[in-house]
Amino acid sequence: MTASREAYFETQPLFTPGQRGPFDCQYRIPNLIVSRAGTVFAFASEKVGRISDEAKGNFIVRRSHDGGRTWTAIEPLRQDEDPRVSYGYSSGVADLETGRVLVFFGTGVTILPEDIGGVWPEKWKAEHPEEAAELAQRLAPHVQRGRYLTWTDDEGATWAEPVPVGDALRIANPVTGERRPFGPQWVGTQLRYGPHKGRLVLPGRGLSQGAPFALFGFSHNCVIYSDDHGQTWQPGGLTQTGTGEACLVEQADGTLYVNSRNESLRFRGYRAWDRSDDGGESFIASGYDPGLPEPHCQASMVRLSGPPDRSRVLFCNPAVHSDTTTHFDIHGRRNLTVRLSTDECRTWPVARTVCEGGAAYSSLAVTADGGILCAYETVSPVEGRLNHDGQIVLARFNLPWLLDGQPEP
């Protein structure tokens, strides 16, 4: 790693709304993965026709071979002109031992509010899984719904034929024993320091009980892991209840640290955390971090450096405290801030704003030369509603810029 000593910060559009072939596209949900060879993969959800969560999507990627300075054109990995067929990135990880980049994606059927009396489809599907499955079958009977795994061994030039995951990632409810579907989400890591060195670990999410969605009381994060370089995958332990949309990092002693969006009413407006000492198979400690305020939004995390170098972990989210009891604060998704911890995520003494205006979901990555990348959504509150601009911006900067002339803690 040859990080520059001169501070720099620059931004560029990474995904911009517009027409791509037959599709009128907008973009959400950035995810950055850096391969062993240094290729940066930028995955996003390409929304077709509308920007909402339930909109039809295509599974797409852009790649950079120079640390995020320049990028290939959008490459569709899965798309379909059928307005009801939807694909989307689920989670991914780079295997730094084999060089393989593994990606989970979902194949689904778009159910719109107008199909179900105008209610929110995500909530309705969680509460009426059998009815949702029947409706999806009627809308697109030819689609094999589910989650699939694919990978590339040549830096994204070609991708393997997708393998269906099936029911392998179901997790048992700790009280009832009922096995419920959990899925990988966002960007994972490969453990380097502890007894499980080489393990691939991905954050995941699900509902441990088919209960009403209102307060997310049965929403859990979890981890998915593989000890054979992605040939087989196991579900790990559940984090505390009322958590969603996790990011994770391995600490220098091999402990796995999971940081989550707080979906409960406990310590509302601050991030939740859980720690595992067995590589994610179970969690032994949990709590909330008053140093990480949030407006109920996804966040991202990545290790900048570690043993034998100094330990540095980066965290990014809209740094706005909001204790509203609603699902999220419409006006809170702004002031996107990157923070630095040098004590394994216990304190965050360094913070610098990447985007002062409206910004929501983000993804952090570290390039082969020690540079830092942050891809993020831009948003705007419009007439009492949160409006996603459909654009994803990429910021490139380094540690000297983050420190802003101050000595490192």
Short mmCIF file of N, CA, C and O in Angstrom, two decimals, residues 5 19 29 41 55 66 78 245 247 280 283 298 302 307 325 354 356 364 379-380 387 408:
data_model
loop_
_atom_site.label_atom_id
_atom_site.label_comp_id
_atom_site.label_asym_id
_atom_site.label_seq_id
_atom_site.Cartn_x
_atom_site.Cartn_y
_atom_site.Cartn_z
N ARG A 5 0.97 11.13 0.47
CA ARG A 5 1.09 12.00 1.62
C ARG A 5 0.36 13.33 1.40
O ARG A 5 0.08 14.05 2.35
N GLN A 19 -31.59 7.27 -20.04
CA GLN A 19 -32.03 6.16 -20.85
C GLN A 19 -30.86 5.22 -21.11
O GLN A 19 -29.78 5.65 -21.53
N ILE A 29 -28.66 2.31 -4.06
CA ILE A 29 -27.99 1.19 -3.36
C ILE A 29 -26.58 0.92 -3.91
O ILE A 29 -26.33 -0.12 -4.53
N PHE A 41 -15.13 -2.91 -8.20
CA PHE A 41 -16.45 -3.21 -8.75
C PHE A 41 -17.47 -2.30 -8.08
O PHE A 41 -17.52 -2.23 -6.85
N ALA A 55 -39.78 -0.95 -7.27
CA ALA A 55 -39.67 -0.82 -8.72
C ALA A 55 -38.87 -1.96 -9.34
O ALA A 55 -38.02 -2.57 -8.70
N ASP A 66 -8.09 1.56 -12.20
CA ASP A 66 -7.09 2.55 -11.78
C ASP A 66 -7.49 3.23 -10.47
O ASP A 66 -7.30 4.44 -10.30
N ARG A 78 -27.68 -9.06 -15.32
CA ARG A 78 -28.98 -9.69 -15.48
C ARG A 78 -30.01 -8.59 -15.73
O ARG A 78 -30.12 -7.64 -14.96
N GLU A 245 -29.96 -3.67 8.13
CA GLU A 245 -28.97 -3.05 7.25
C GLU A 245 -27.62 -2.87 7.95
O GLU A 245 -27.25 -1.78 8.36
N CYS A 247 -23.34 -3.29 8.55
CA CYS A 247 -22.01 -3.30 7.97
C CYS A 247 -21.10 -3.94 9.00
O CYS A 247 -21.42 -3.99 10.19
N GLY A 280 -18.59 -15.00 13.82
CA GLY A 280 -19.96 -14.75 13.40
C GLY A 280 -20.93 -15.88 13.66
O GLY A 280 -22.11 -15.76 13.35
N PHE A 283 -23.18 -14.28 18.77
CA PHE A 283 -22.81 -12.95 19.24
C PHE A 283 -22.85 -12.92 20.76
O PHE A 283 -23.80 -13.40 21.38
N GLN A 298 -29.08 3.33 6.27
CA GLN A 298 -27.95 2.43 6.05
C GLN A 298 -26.64 3.16 6.25
O GLN A 298 -26.55 4.39 6.07
N VAL A 302 -15.32 0.05 6.53
CA VAL A 302 -14.23 -0.70 5.91
C VAL A 302 -12.96 -0.48 6.74
O VAL A 302 -12.80 0.56 7.39
N PRO A 307 -2.97 -4.62 11.55
CA PRO A 307 -1.68 -5.22 11.86
C PRO A 307 -1.00 -5.78 10.61
O PRO A 307 -1.69 -6.35 9.76
N THR A 325 -40.18 8.30 15.92
CA THR A 325 -40.64 6.91 16.01
C THR A 325 -41.15 6.39 14.67
O THR A 325 -41.55 5.23 14.57
N VAL A 354 -18.38 14.55 3.85
CA VAL A 354 -18.18 14.27 2.42
C VAL A 354 -19.21 15.01 1.58
O VAL A 354 -18.91 15.51 0.51
N GLU A 356 -22.50 17.79 2.36
CA GLU A 356 -23.31 18.52 3.32
C GLU A 356 -24.80 18.42 3.00
O GLU A 356 -25.63 18.48 3.89
N LEU A 364 -18.20 2.28 1.31
CA LEU A 364 -16.79 2.64 1.43
C LEU A 364 -15.91 1.52 0.88
O LEU A 364 -16.26 0.34 0.98
N VAL A 379 -30.08 12.79 -2.33
CA VAL A 379 -31.52 12.84 -2.07
C VAL A 379 -31.94 14.29 -1.82
O VAL A 379 -31.12 15.15 -1.51
N SER A 380 -33.25 14.52 -1.92
CA SER A 380 -33.81 15.85 -1.66
C SER A 380 -35.19 15.69 -1.03
O SER A 380 -36.01 14.92 -1.54
N ASN A 387 -37.17 12.42 -1.59
CA ASN A 387 -37.05 12.21 -3.03
C ASN A 387 -35.63 11.76 -3.35
O ASN A 387 -34.66 12.50 -3.16
N GLU A 408 -2.93 12.54 13.88
CA GLU A 408 -3.79 11.36 14.01
C GLU A 408 -3.88 10.95 15.46
O GLU A 408 -2.89 10.94 16.19
#
